[in-house]
Structures are given as C-alpha cells and as structure tokens.
Coordinates of C-alpha atoms (C1' of nucleotides) in Angstrom, one line a residue:
Chain E
M105 CA 158.8 69.2 111.1
G106 CA 161.5 66.6 111.5
N107 CA 165.1 66.5 112.7
T108 CA 168.0 64.7 111.0
T109 CA 171.8 64.9 111.1
C110 CA 174.5 65.0 108.5
T111 CA 178.2 65.3 108.3
C112 CA 179.1 68.9 107.7
E113 CA 182.5 68.0 106.3
Y114 CA 180.9 67.2 102.9
C115 CA 178.2 69.9 103.0
Q116 CA 178.3 72.7 100.4
L117 CA 177.4 75.1 103.1
K118 CA 180.8 74.6 104.6
N119 CA 182.5 76.7 101.9
I120 CA 180.1 79.5 102.3
F121 CA 179.7 79.9 106.0
F122 CA 182.6 78.1 107.5
A123 CA 185.4 78.8 105.0
H124 CA 187.6 80.2 107.8
V125 CA 186.6 77.7 110.5
K126 CA 189.3 75.1 111.1
S127 CA 188.6 71.5 110.3
D128 CA 188.5 70.3 113.9
E129 CA 186.3 73.2 115.0
L130 CA 183.9 72.4 112.1
T131 CA 183.5 68.9 113.5
N132 CA 182.7 70.5 116.8
I133 CA 180.1 72.8 115.1
C134 CA 178.7 69.8 113.3
D135 CA 178.0 68.1 116.6
L136 CA 176.2 71.1 117.9
K137 CA 174.1 71.6 114.8
V138 CA 170.5 70.5 114.3
E139 CA 168.9 70.0 111.0
R140 CA 165.1 70.5 110.6
S141 CA 162.7 69.8 107.8
Y142 CA 159.5 71.6 107.1
S143 CA 156.8 70.8 104.6
K144 CA 155.2 73.5 102.4
G145 CA 153.2 75.9 104.5
E146 CA 154.9 75.1 107.8
S147 CA 156.1 78.0 110.0
I148 CA 159.8 78.1 110.7
I149 CA 160.0 81.3 112.6
Q150 CA 157.1 83.3 114.1
E151 CA 157.2 87.1 114.4
G152 CA 157.9 87.9 118.0
D153 CA 159.8 84.7 118.8
P154 CA 162.9 85.2 120.9
I155 CA 166.0 85.0 118.8
T156 CA 168.1 82.1 120.2
E157 CA 169.1 80.3 117.1
F158 CA 171.0 81.0 113.9
V159 CA 169.1 79.5 111.0
Y160 CA 170.3 79.0 107.5
M161 CA 168.8 77.4 104.4
K162 CA 170.0 74.0 103.3
K163 CA 167.3 73.1 100.8
G164 CA 164.0 74.5 99.7
L165 CA 162.4 77.9 99.6
V166 CA 160.9 80.2 102.3
K167 CA 159.2 83.5 102.5
L168 CA 160.0 86.3 105.0
S169 CA 156.8 88.2 105.9
K170 CA 155.5 90.6 108.4
A171 CA 151.9 91.2 109.7
S172 CA 150.9 94.8 109.5
I173 CA 148.6 96.6 111.9
D174 CA 145.5 95.9 109.8
G175 CA 146.1 92.2 109.9
K176 CA 147.4 91.9 106.4
D177 CA 150.6 90.2 105.7
Q178 CA 153.4 91.7 103.7
I179 CA 156.1 89.6 102.1
I180 CA 159.6 91.0 102.6
S181 CA 161.6 88.6 100.5
F182 CA 162.3 85.0 99.7
S183 CA 165.3 82.9 100.8
K184 CA 166.9 79.9 99.1
P185 CA 169.7 77.5 100.0
F186 CA 172.8 79.1 101.4
D187 CA 170.9 82.2 102.6
F188 CA 170.5 83.0 106.2
V189 CA 166.9 83.3 107.2
S190 CA 167.5 84.8 110.6
L191 CA 169.5 87.6 108.9
L192 CA 167.3 90.5 110.0
S193 CA 167.4 91.3 113.7
V194 CA 169.8 88.4 114.6
F195 CA 172.6 90.7 115.6
S196 CA 170.5 93.7 116.5
S197 CA 167.4 92.6 118.4
T198 CA 166.2 89.9 120.8
Q199 CA 163.0 89.2 119.0
Y200 CA 162.2 88.4 115.4
K201 CA 160.4 91.2 113.7
Y202 CA 159.1 89.0 110.9
S203 CA 158.0 85.4 110.2
V204 CA 159.6 82.8 108.1
T205 CA 157.4 80.2 106.4
A206 CA 158.3 77.3 104.1
I207 CA 156.8 77.7 100.6
E208 CA 158.5 74.5 99.4
Q209 CA 159.7 71.4 101.2
T210 CA 162.6 73.0 103.2
T211 CA 165.5 71.9 105.3
V212 CA 167.4 74.3 107.5
C213 CA 170.5 74.0 109.6
I214 CA 170.3 75.5 113.1
L215 CA 173.0 76.5 115.5
Q216 CA 172.5 78.0 118.9
L217 CA 173.2 81.8 118.7
D218 CA 175.6 81.7 121.6
V219 CA 177.7 79.1 119.8
V220 CA 177.9 81.3 116.7
R221 CA 178.7 84.3 118.8
K222 CA 181.4 82.4 120.5
Y223 CA 183.0 81.3 117.2
A224 CA 182.7 84.8 115.8
E225 CA 184.3 86.3 118.9
E226 CA 187.2 83.9 118.6
N227 CA 187.6 83.9 114.9
A228 CA 187.4 87.3 113.3
L229 CA 187.6 86.0 109.8
F230 CA 184.5 83.9 110.4
A231 CA 182.8 87.1 111.8
M232 CA 183.9 89.0 108.6
D233 CA 182.5 86.2 106.4
M234 CA 179.2 86.3 108.2
M235 CA 179.1 90.1 108.0
S236 CA 179.7 89.9 104.2
N237 CA 176.9 87.4 103.9
I238 CA 174.4 89.3 105.9
S239 CA 175.4 92.4 104.0
Q240 CA 174.9 90.8 100.6
M241 CA 171.4 89.6 101.6
T242 CA 170.2 92.8 103.0
D243 CA 171.6 94.7 100.0
K244 CA 169.6 92.4 97.7
I245 CA 166.4 92.9 99.7
I246 CA 166.7 96.7 99.7
L247 CA 167.6 97.0 96.0
D248 CA 165.0 94.5 94.9
N249 CA 162.3 96.4 96.8
L250 CA 163.5 99.6 95.2
E251 CA 163.1 98.0 91.8
I252 CA 159.6 96.9 92.6
K253 CA 158.7 100.3 94.0
R254 CA 159.5 102.1 90.7
K255 CA 157.4 99.8 88.6
H256 CA 153.7 99.7 87.8
L257 CA 151.5 96.7 88.2
K258 CA 152.5 95.0 85.0
G259 CA 156.2 95.7 85.5
R260 CA 156.0 94.3 89.0
I261 CA 154.3 91.1 87.9
A262 CA 156.9 90.7 85.2
H263 CA 159.6 91.3 87.7
V264 CA 158.2 88.5 90.0
L265 CA 157.9 86.0 87.2
L266 CA 161.5 86.7 86.1
Y267 CA 162.7 86.5 89.7
F268 CA 161.4 83.0 90.0
S269 CA 162.3 82.0 86.5
D270 CA 165.9 83.4 86.4
Y271 CA 166.9 83.6 90.0
I272 CA 165.2 80.8 91.8
Y273 CA 164.5 78.0 89.3
K274 CA 166.7 78.9 86.3
K275 CA 164.0 77.5 84.0
D276 CA 161.4 79.0 81.7
E277 CA 158.8 76.6 83.0
F278 CA 158.2 76.3 86.7
E279 CA 155.6 75.9 89.4
L280 CA 154.9 79.1 91.2
P281 CA 155.6 78.4 94.8
I282 CA 153.2 81.0 96.0
S283 CA 149.5 81.9 95.5
R284 CA 148.3 85.0 93.6
R285 CA 147.5 86.5 97.0
E286 CA 151.0 86.1 98.1
I287 CA 152.3 87.7 94.9
A288 CA 150.0 90.6 95.8
E289 CA 151.5 90.7 99.3
Y290 CA 154.9 90.8 97.9
I291 CA 154.5 93.6 95.3
G292 CA 151.9 95.6 97.2
M293 CA 148.9 95.2 94.9
T294 CA 145.6 93.5 95.2
T295 CA 145.0 89.8 94.5
E296 CA 142.4 90.6 91.8
N297 CA 144.8 92.7 89.9
V298 CA 147.6 90.1 90.1
I299 CA 145.2 87.5 88.6
R300 CA 144.0 90.0 86.0
T301 CA 147.5 90.9 84.9
L302 CA 148.6 87.3 84.6
S303 CA 145.5 86.6 82.5
E304 CA 146.4 89.5 80.3
F305 CA 150.0 88.2 79.9
R306 CA 148.4 84.9 78.9
K307 CA 146.1 86.6 76.4
D308 CA 149.1 88.5 75.0
E309 CA 150.9 85.1 74.6
I310 CA 153.7 86.2 76.9
I311 CA 153.1 83.3 79.3
K312 CA 151.2 80.1 79.5
I313 CA 149.3 79.3 82.7
F314 CA 148.3 75.8 83.9
G315 CA 147.1 76.5 87.4
K316 CA 150.3 77.1 89.4
N317 CA 152.5 76.1 86.5
I318 CA 153.9 79.0 84.5
L319 CA 155.7 78.8 81.1
I320 CA 157.3 81.9 80.0
S321 CA 157.0 81.8 76.2
D322 CA 158.2 85.4 75.4
K323 CA 160.9 86.2 77.8
K324 CA 162.1 89.1 75.8
R325 CA 158.8 90.9 76.0
L326 CA 158.5 90.0 79.7
K327 CA 161.8 91.6 80.3
S328 CA 160.9 94.7 78.4
I329 CA 157.7 95.0 80.5
S330 CA 159.6 94.5 83.6
E331 CA 162.0 97.3 82.8
F332 CA 159.8 99.9 81.2
G333 CA 156.2 98.9 82.0
Chain P
M111 CA 184.2 120.1 101.3
G112 CA 186.7 120.7 104.0
N113 CA 189.0 118.6 106.2
T114 CA 189.5 119.0 109.9
T115 CA 190.7 116.9 112.8
C116 CA 189.5 116.2 116.3
T117 CA 190.4 114.1 119.3
C118 CA 188.4 110.9 119.2
E119 CA 188.9 110.4 122.9
Y120 CA 186.1 112.9 123.6
C121 CA 183.9 112.1 120.7
Q122 CA 180.4 110.6 121.3
L123 CA 181.0 108.2 118.4
K124 CA 183.6 106.4 120.5
N125 CA 181.0 104.7 122.7
I126 CA 179.0 103.5 119.7
F127 CA 181.6 102.3 117.3
F128 CA 184.7 101.8 119.3
A129 CA 183.4 100.6 122.7
H130 CA 185.5 97.5 122.4
V131 CA 188.6 99.2 121.1
K132 CA 191.4 99.8 123.6
S133 CA 192.4 103.3 124.5
D134 CA 195.8 103.2 122.9
E135 CA 194.4 101.7 119.7
L136 CA 191.8 104.4 119.6
T137 CA 194.5 107.0 119.6
N138 CA 196.0 105.1 116.7
I139 CA 192.7 105.1 114.9
C140 CA 192.2 108.7 115.7
D141 CA 195.5 109.6 113.9
L142 CA 194.4 107.6 110.8
K143 CA 191.0 109.2 110.7
V144 CA 189.9 112.0 108.4
E145 CA 187.0 114.3 109.0
R146 CA 185.3 115.9 106.1
S147 CA 182.6 118.6 105.9
Y148 CA 180.0 119.0 103.2
S149 CA 177.5 121.8 102.7
K150 CA 173.9 121.1 101.7
G151 CA 173.6 119.5 98.3
E152 CA 177.2 118.3 98.1
S153 CA 177.9 114.8 97.0
I154 CA 179.6 112.5 99.5
I155 CA 179.5 109.2 97.7
Q156 CA 178.7 108.7 94.1
E157 CA 177.1 105.5 92.8
G158 CA 179.8 103.4 91.2
D159 CA 182.6 104.8 93.2
P160 CA 185.1 102.1 94.4
I161 CA 184.6 101.4 98.1
T162 CA 187.8 102.2 99.8
E163 CA 186.6 104.0 102.9
F164 CA 184.5 103.5 105.8
V165 CA 182.2 106.5 106.3
Y166 CA 180.1 107.4 109.3
M167 CA 178.1 110.4 110.2
K168 CA 179.3 112.8 112.8
K169 CA 176.9 115.7 112.2
G170 CA 174.1 116.6 109.8
L171 CA 171.8 114.7 107.6
V172 CA 172.3 112.8 104.3
K173 CA 170.2 111.0 101.8
L174 CA 171.0 107.6 100.2
S175 CA 169.7 107.4 96.7
K176 CA 170.0 105.4 93.5
A177 CA 169.5 106.3 89.9
S178 CA 167.1 104.0 88.0
I179 CA 167.3 103.1 84.4
D180 CA 165.0 105.8 83.3
G181 CA 167.2 108.5 84.8
K182 CA 165.0 109.2 87.8
D183 CA 166.4 109.1 91.3
Q184 CA 164.9 107.0 94.1
I185 CA 165.7 107.8 97.7
I186 CA 166.5 104.7 99.8
S187 CA 166.8 106.3 103.2
F188 CA 168.2 109.1 105.3
S189 CA 171.2 108.9 107.7
K190 CA 171.8 111.0 110.8
P191 CA 174.8 111.2 113.2
F192 CA 176.1 107.9 114.5
D193 CA 174.9 106.0 111.4
F194 CA 177.2 104.4 108.9
V195 CA 176.5 105.8 105.4
S196 CA 178.7 103.2 103.7
L197 CA 176.6 100.5 105.3
L198 CA 175.2 99.0 102.1
S199 CA 177.8 97.2 100.0
V200 CA 180.7 98.0 102.2
F201 CA 181.3 94.4 103.2
S202 CA 179.7 92.8 100.2
S203 CA 180.9 94.7 97.1
T204 CA 183.7 96.7 95.7
Q205 CA 181.6 99.5 94.3
Y206 CA 178.9 101.6 95.8
K207 CA 175.4 100.8 94.4
Y208 CA 173.9 104.1 95.6
S209 CA 174.9 107.7 96.1
V210 CA 175.1 109.7 99.4
T211 CA 174.4 113.4 99.3
A212 CA 174.3 116.0 102.1
I213 CA 170.8 117.5 102.7
E214 CA 172.1 119.5 105.6
Q215 CA 175.5 120.8 106.6
T216 CA 177.2 117.5 107.3
T217 CA 180.4 116.2 108.9
V218 CA 181.6 112.7 108.4
C219 CA 184.5 110.7 109.8
I220 CA 186.4 108.5 107.4
L221 CA 188.7 105.6 108.0
Q222 CA 190.4 103.6 105.2
L223 CA 188.5 100.3 104.8
D224 CA 191.6 98.2 105.2
V225 CA 192.3 99.8 108.6
V226 CA 188.8 98.9 109.7
R227 CA 189.2 95.4 108.3
K228 CA 192.5 95.0 110.1
Y229 CA 190.9 96.1 113.5
A230 CA 187.9 93.9 112.9
E231 CA 190.1 90.9 112.1
E232 CA 192.1 91.4 115.3
N233 CA 189.3 92.4 117.5
A234 CA 186.2 90.2 117.2
L235 CA 184.2 92.3 119.7
F236 CA 184.7 95.3 117.5
A237 CA 183.6 93.2 114.5
M238 CA 180.5 92.1 116.4
D239 CA 179.7 95.7 117.3
M240 CA 180.0 96.7 113.7
M241 CA 177.8 93.8 112.6
S242 CA 175.1 94.8 115.1
N243 CA 175.2 98.4 113.9
I244 CA 174.9 97.5 110.3
S245 CA 172.2 95.1 111.1
Q246 CA 170.2 97.7 113.0
M247 CA 170.5 100.1 110.1
T248 CA 169.5 97.7 107.4
D249 CA 166.6 96.4 109.5
K250 CA 165.3 100.0 109.9
I251 CA 165.5 100.6 106.1
I252 CA 163.8 97.4 105.3
L253 CA 161.0 97.8 107.8
D254 CA 160.5 101.5 107.1
N255 CA 160.2 100.7 103.4
L256 CA 157.6 98.0 104.2
E257 CA 155.6 100.6 106.2
I258 CA 155.6 103.0 103.3
K259 CA 154.7 100.3 100.9
R260 CA 151.4 99.4 102.7
K261 CA 150.2 103.0 102.8
H262 CA 148.4 105.2 100.4
L263 CA 149.6 108.6 99.3
K264 CA 148.2 110.5 102.3
G265 CA 149.5 107.9 104.8
R266 CA 152.9 108.0 103.1
I267 CA 153.2 111.8 103.4
A268 CA 152.0 111.7 107.0
H269 CA 154.7 109.0 107.6
V270 CA 157.4 111.2 106.2
L271 CA 156.4 114.3 108.2
L272 CA 156.3 112.2 111.4
Y273 CA 159.7 110.7 110.4
F274 CA 161.3 114.1 110.4
S275 CA 159.4 115.4 113.3
D276 CA 159.7 112.5 115.7
Y277 CA 162.8 110.7 114.6
I278 CA 165.1 113.3 113.1
Y279 CA 164.3 116.7 114.7
K280 CA 162.2 115.7 117.7
K281 CA 160.2 118.9 117.3
D282 CA 156.8 119.8 115.9
E283 CA 158.2 122.6 113.9
F284 CA 161.1 122.1 111.6
E285 CA 162.5 122.9 108.3
L286 CA 162.0 120.2 105.7
P287 CA 165.6 119.3 104.6
I288 CA 164.3 118.0 101.2
S289 CA 162.2 119.3 98.4
R290 CA 158.7 118.1 97.4
R291 CA 160.3 116.2 94.6
E292 CA 162.6 114.4 96.9
I293 CA 159.7 113.4 99.1
A294 CA 158.2 112.0 95.9
E295 CA 161.4 110.1 95.2
Y296 CA 161.4 108.7 98.7
I297 CA 157.7 107.5 98.8
G298 CA 157.4 106.6 95.1
M299 CA 154.7 109.1 94.2
T300 CA 154.7 112.2 91.9
T301 CA 155.8 115.6 92.9
E302 CA 152.4 117.1 92.1
N303 CA 150.6 114.7 94.4
V304 CA 153.1 115.4 97.2
I305 CA 152.4 119.1 96.9
R306 CA 148.7 118.6 96.6
T307 CA 148.5 116.4 99.7
L308 CA 150.6 118.8 101.8
S309 CA 148.2 121.6 100.7
E310 CA 145.3 119.4 101.7
F311 CA 146.8 118.8 105.1
R312 CA 147.2 122.6 105.4
K313 CA 143.5 123.2 104.4
D314 CA 142.5 120.5 107.0
E315 CA 144.5 122.4 109.6
I316 CA 146.7 119.4 110.3
I317 CA 149.9 121.3 109.4
K318 CA 151.0 124.8 108.7
I319 CA 153.4 125.5 105.8
F320 CA 155.8 128.4 105.4
G321 CA 157.8 127.4 102.4
K322 CA 160.1 124.6 103.6
N323 CA 159.1 125.2 107.2
I324 CA 156.5 122.8 108.6
L325 CA 154.5 123.0 111.8
I326 CA 152.5 120.0 112.8
S327 CA 149.5 121.4 114.6
D328 CA 147.4 118.2 114.9
K329 CA 149.9 115.4 115.4
K330 CA 147.2 113.0 116.7
R331 CA 145.3 113.3 113.4
L332 CA 148.6 113.0 111.4
K333 CA 149.4 109.8 113.3
S334 CA 146.0 108.4 112.6
I335 CA 146.4 109.2 108.9
S336 CA 149.8 107.6 108.9
E337 CA 148.5 104.4 110.4
F338 CA 145.1 104.0 108.6
G339 CA 145.1 106.4 105.8
Chain R
dA200 C1' 129.0 62.8 100.1
dA201 C1' 128.4 67.2 102.0
dC202 C1' 130.5 71.1 103.9
dC203 C1' 133.7 74.6 104.3
dT204 C1' 137.4 77.4 102.9
dT205 C1' 140.7 79.2 99.9
dC206 C1' 142.1 80.1 95.3
dT207 C1' 141.4 81.6 90.7
dA208 C1' 138.8 84.2 87.6
dT209 C1' 136.0 88.1 85.5
dG210 C1' 133.1 92.3 85.2
dA211 C1' 131.3 96.7 86.7
dT212 C1' 132.2 100.6 89.2
dA213 C1' 134.5 103.7 92.4
dA214 C1' 138.7 105.6 94.1
dT215 C1' 143.2 106.8 93.7
dT216 C1' 147.1 108.4 91.3
dA217 C1' 149.5 110.1 87.2
dT218 C1' 149.9 113.2 83.4
dC219 C1' 149.5 117.4 81.1
dA220 C1' 149.3 122.3 81.2
dG221 C1' 150.0 126.7 83.0
dA222 C1' 151.7 130.1 86.3
dG223 C1' 154.0 132.6 90.1
dA224 C1' 158.0 132.6 93.4
dG225 C1' 162.6 132.0 94.4
dT226 C1' 167.5 131.4 93.2
dA227 C1' 171.6 131.5 90.6
dA228 C1' 174.3 133.0 86.8
dT229 C1' 175.5 136.3 83.3
Chain H
dA201 C1' 168.3 143.6 84.9
dT202 C1' 167.5 139.7 82.2
dT203 C1' 167.7 135.0 81.5
dA204 C1' 167.3 130.5 82.9
dC205 C1' 166.7 127.5 86.2
dT206 C1' 164.2 124.7 89.7
dC207 C1' 160.5 124.7 93.0
dT208 C1' 155.9 125.2 94.5
dC209 C1' 151.2 125.3 93.3
dT210 C1' 146.5 124.4 91.1
dG211 C1' 143.2 122.6 87.8
dA212 C1' 141.5 119.5 84.2
dT213 C1' 141.7 115.1 82.4
dA214 C1' 143.5 110.5 81.6
dA215 C1' 145.3 106.3 83.3
dT216 C1' 145.9 103.1 86.8
dT217 C1' 144.5 100.6 90.6
dA218 C1' 141.1 99.2 94.2
dT219 C1' 136.7 97.7 95.7
dC220 C1' 132.6 95.1 95.3
dA221 C1' 130.0 91.4 93.6
dT222 C1' 129.7 86.9 91.8
dA223 C1' 131.1 82.2 90.5
dG224 C1' 133.4 78.0 89.4
dA225 C1' 137.4 75.1 90.7
dA226 C1' 140.3 72.9 94.0
dG227 C1' 141.5 71.1 98.4
dG228 C1' 140.7 69.7 103.0
dT229 C1' 137.6 68.0 106.8
dT230 C1' 134.0 65.6 109.1

DNA sequence: AACCTTCTATGATAATTATCAGAGAGTAAT
DNA sequence: ATTACTCTCTGATAATTATCATAGAAGGTT
C-alpha cells in the first residue's frame, strides 16, 4: 500500500463526482484527499472497520465480499474506476458490513467522511450527484444478482465471463482477475462445478483456456447460454 | 385505488423523512402531497413506467418484482410502512426497472419528484436524510439476498417465515401475505418444493398450517434451520 | 531443494432440486 | 350451477448440483 498525490483539476473523476463543486473548492478538496495504491490481493476495507472515509476507485479492480457465519466468503460485486467502494453502509451505518479487496493493482482516492458530509450539506447539487451515483451502483448490484439468481450453473458461468469480457475489459481475450473459487463465491456454486463447467465450455469450443487467460471464441453461443441456459 | 388527504403535522412519517424540513415548509409539502390506497393485488408501479413521483409507504405491505426474459416474475424485496418504494432507480433512471404491487391493503404517500428534488436542492440536510434512508434500504436488500443465496431450500423457507414473523408482523402466528408461488419467486426455487418443504416443516411440528395462516410452534428449530440448513 | 499451500482438474457417488403428472379445494365469472 | 381459473398438495422420476476422493501444477517460504 502506498500513498501518492495528484492534481484533481485534471482528473477524470472530477466530472463524475465533483461536477457541481466550484473550482476553488475543488482545490481545497484536492488538498484534503489521499491517494492509496494496493497490489493484487491486498485488503482495502475490512468488514467491521469503522466508516470514517469515503473511498472511490481511480484505477484497477476490487471485489466486495462478506464472510458468512460458516466462515465462507460471498462476493457481492466488483467495482471499477469511478465507482464508490464505500457505497454500502456509508450513509447508513457506522461500520462496514463487507470487505473490499484489490483483485488487480488498484488506486483509490480517499476523503474523510466528515469532509464529504460538510460539502454535501453546503452543496445540495453535489449531494444529489452523490445520491444518483450511489443509486446507480446499488441498482446495478441488485439487478445483477437477480439475473444470476434466475440462471442455472452454466448460465451463471456464461454471465460471469460476459461480465468481465463486455463490462470490465471490453475484449474477447482477457485474464480472469479472480480464481475459480472466487467465481463460485460470486455465483453461489461450488468450485468444482465452476471448473467443470469451464472445461465443458472449452470442450464445446465456446472458450479457450490458458490458465487464468480466457478467450471467448463463440460469444453468440455464450450469450445464448447466459440468457436461456 | 382511492385518494384521501391527511395532515402531515401529526404523521409518523414526518420524523423519518422530514425531520430537517421546517414546519412551514412541511405544511407546504403537505398540500402538494397525495395519498393513495390500494387493495391487495393492485399494481402501484409498473415496470417501465416513467419515474415522476416519489412514493413512500404509509400503511400496508408491497412486493417489488421484476419480470425476466422468460416471462417469470422474480421478487426483489418487500416494503413496509416508512420505506420508500420508489427507492431503486428514482435518482438514477427515468424509468422504473421493477414493479410494485400491494400484497396487503396499502396506503402510500406521493410527492411529485420535482418537488422532492427542489427541497433536496435547497435543504442539504433533507437530502442527506433521504440518502441515508435509501442507503439503509438498498443495504438491507443486498444483504438479505446474500443470506438467501447461501442457504439451501429448507434454510430459505425458514428464512422467509422468520422474515414475516420477526420483521414484518412481530408475531408467531400470522397470515402469509403471499402465495407459495410468490415465495418461490422470492427465494428462487420451484412452487412445488416450497409447498413440499412447508409440509415437511408441518410434519416435523415446526409450524402449523391453516391455509395461508402460519403458526410457528418451534421457532428455535426454525432459526437453526435458517442458519445452518 | 524441500516443504507447504492453493489452485486447477477429473471421476464417482450422493444429495438436492426440478420436472412432469394428477387431483382436490377455493375463487371468480358467466 | 357450470366453467375456468389459480392455488395447494403429493408422488414418481429426471436433471442438476454437491460432496468426497485423488492428483498434478503453480506459487510462495524456509
């Protein structure tokens, strides 16, 4: 984990989070902001941590997960640049109810929560922007989980592959940022069956597998499996 | 569906939604507000409807559901008094992505969305309260769905029974507001297996069933099934 | 290098869940 | 009263998914 600084003036995030924050205020925010980097596997937020910061993604990819009673982890969702990662609980609880872990080299920007609160209370348009952002993210999580829920094993695996291919990497060939076990934790199936299904897709020449590298060679079929299988 | 009016001054909702709205403004809001009643089964919001109103629960119980490609409905969650029902999408989309239907005699309060927006933009504390409310609700939906996901059929049914018993009705004996099929749509299982499992619980003397009326006679066991079964 | 752990992989078997079929009860409409 | 629903219920069987066992590959540590 390392800290660096940057000038927010030229950051893409500005237009998303701080569109309604005046230029001089932004400079102020910029001074108060901390940037942190995490390498793959590092923990960014631990379930139970007090919520004192407002964290958003600048670069990389993270997973949001929660430990269940029986010790197993469940993955809630993934977050990419311009997403909040402290979106759940941040305005409704004092402690995180889930963990955030880097699954790729990741950089986040951090503001103290009371600073964000102060700006939100003074600048309602900023508060509205934030609300809209949080709303969009939680919508996505809820509707994505609903999609997964209605599918069978094969459809769920297809869904995950398409998620990374179309939504995250926008390429047909990519390196899976998570293990087979983590896919299982995301879709609510066993690791063995995830592996088995991927092998099956390989045998059926829908995908090619080189370790963690996946090449989707028949996307049409994969989409059809995702929708109806 | 019927319209009535009430004085907001004495409404319990005031303390939840409008804690930071001044008394004279509240009178103003009260005048702009419409109250609507729906009987069991009536549709309150239809998937695809344009979002022009801000709807919150005053009395009763509703289900939030979404039709999937194959025509089947999936139930996302239930909302009870003091919940927003237009919580998803309301600040992030122009159209509803889910339907809301009364599953009990229900009364909702309705404000035009632009009125709410106006107040939120003028009164940041009100905006923050709203954000906190929406956040709490979406948190609950996400975490509840996660709980259901990690459980097997029996655990899921136990979970649903405890949800209505402990969270909605706060009684061990209650009338199930939804059909077996709707339970299936909520937990992602088939209607037959929902019925079968309820019968099993009855045979094991965990619950008593009189049509839609349920009496939980061994809550300890039901809780254990919910957690580990 | 030797050791340990996790990950990927596959097969056999057991458990869980879905599907199909049939039937009675309740409800609403004509 | 009859028809046409949907809902509840049960059994038999098929399909899906989990569990258990085993093993090689990969990565990290001492």
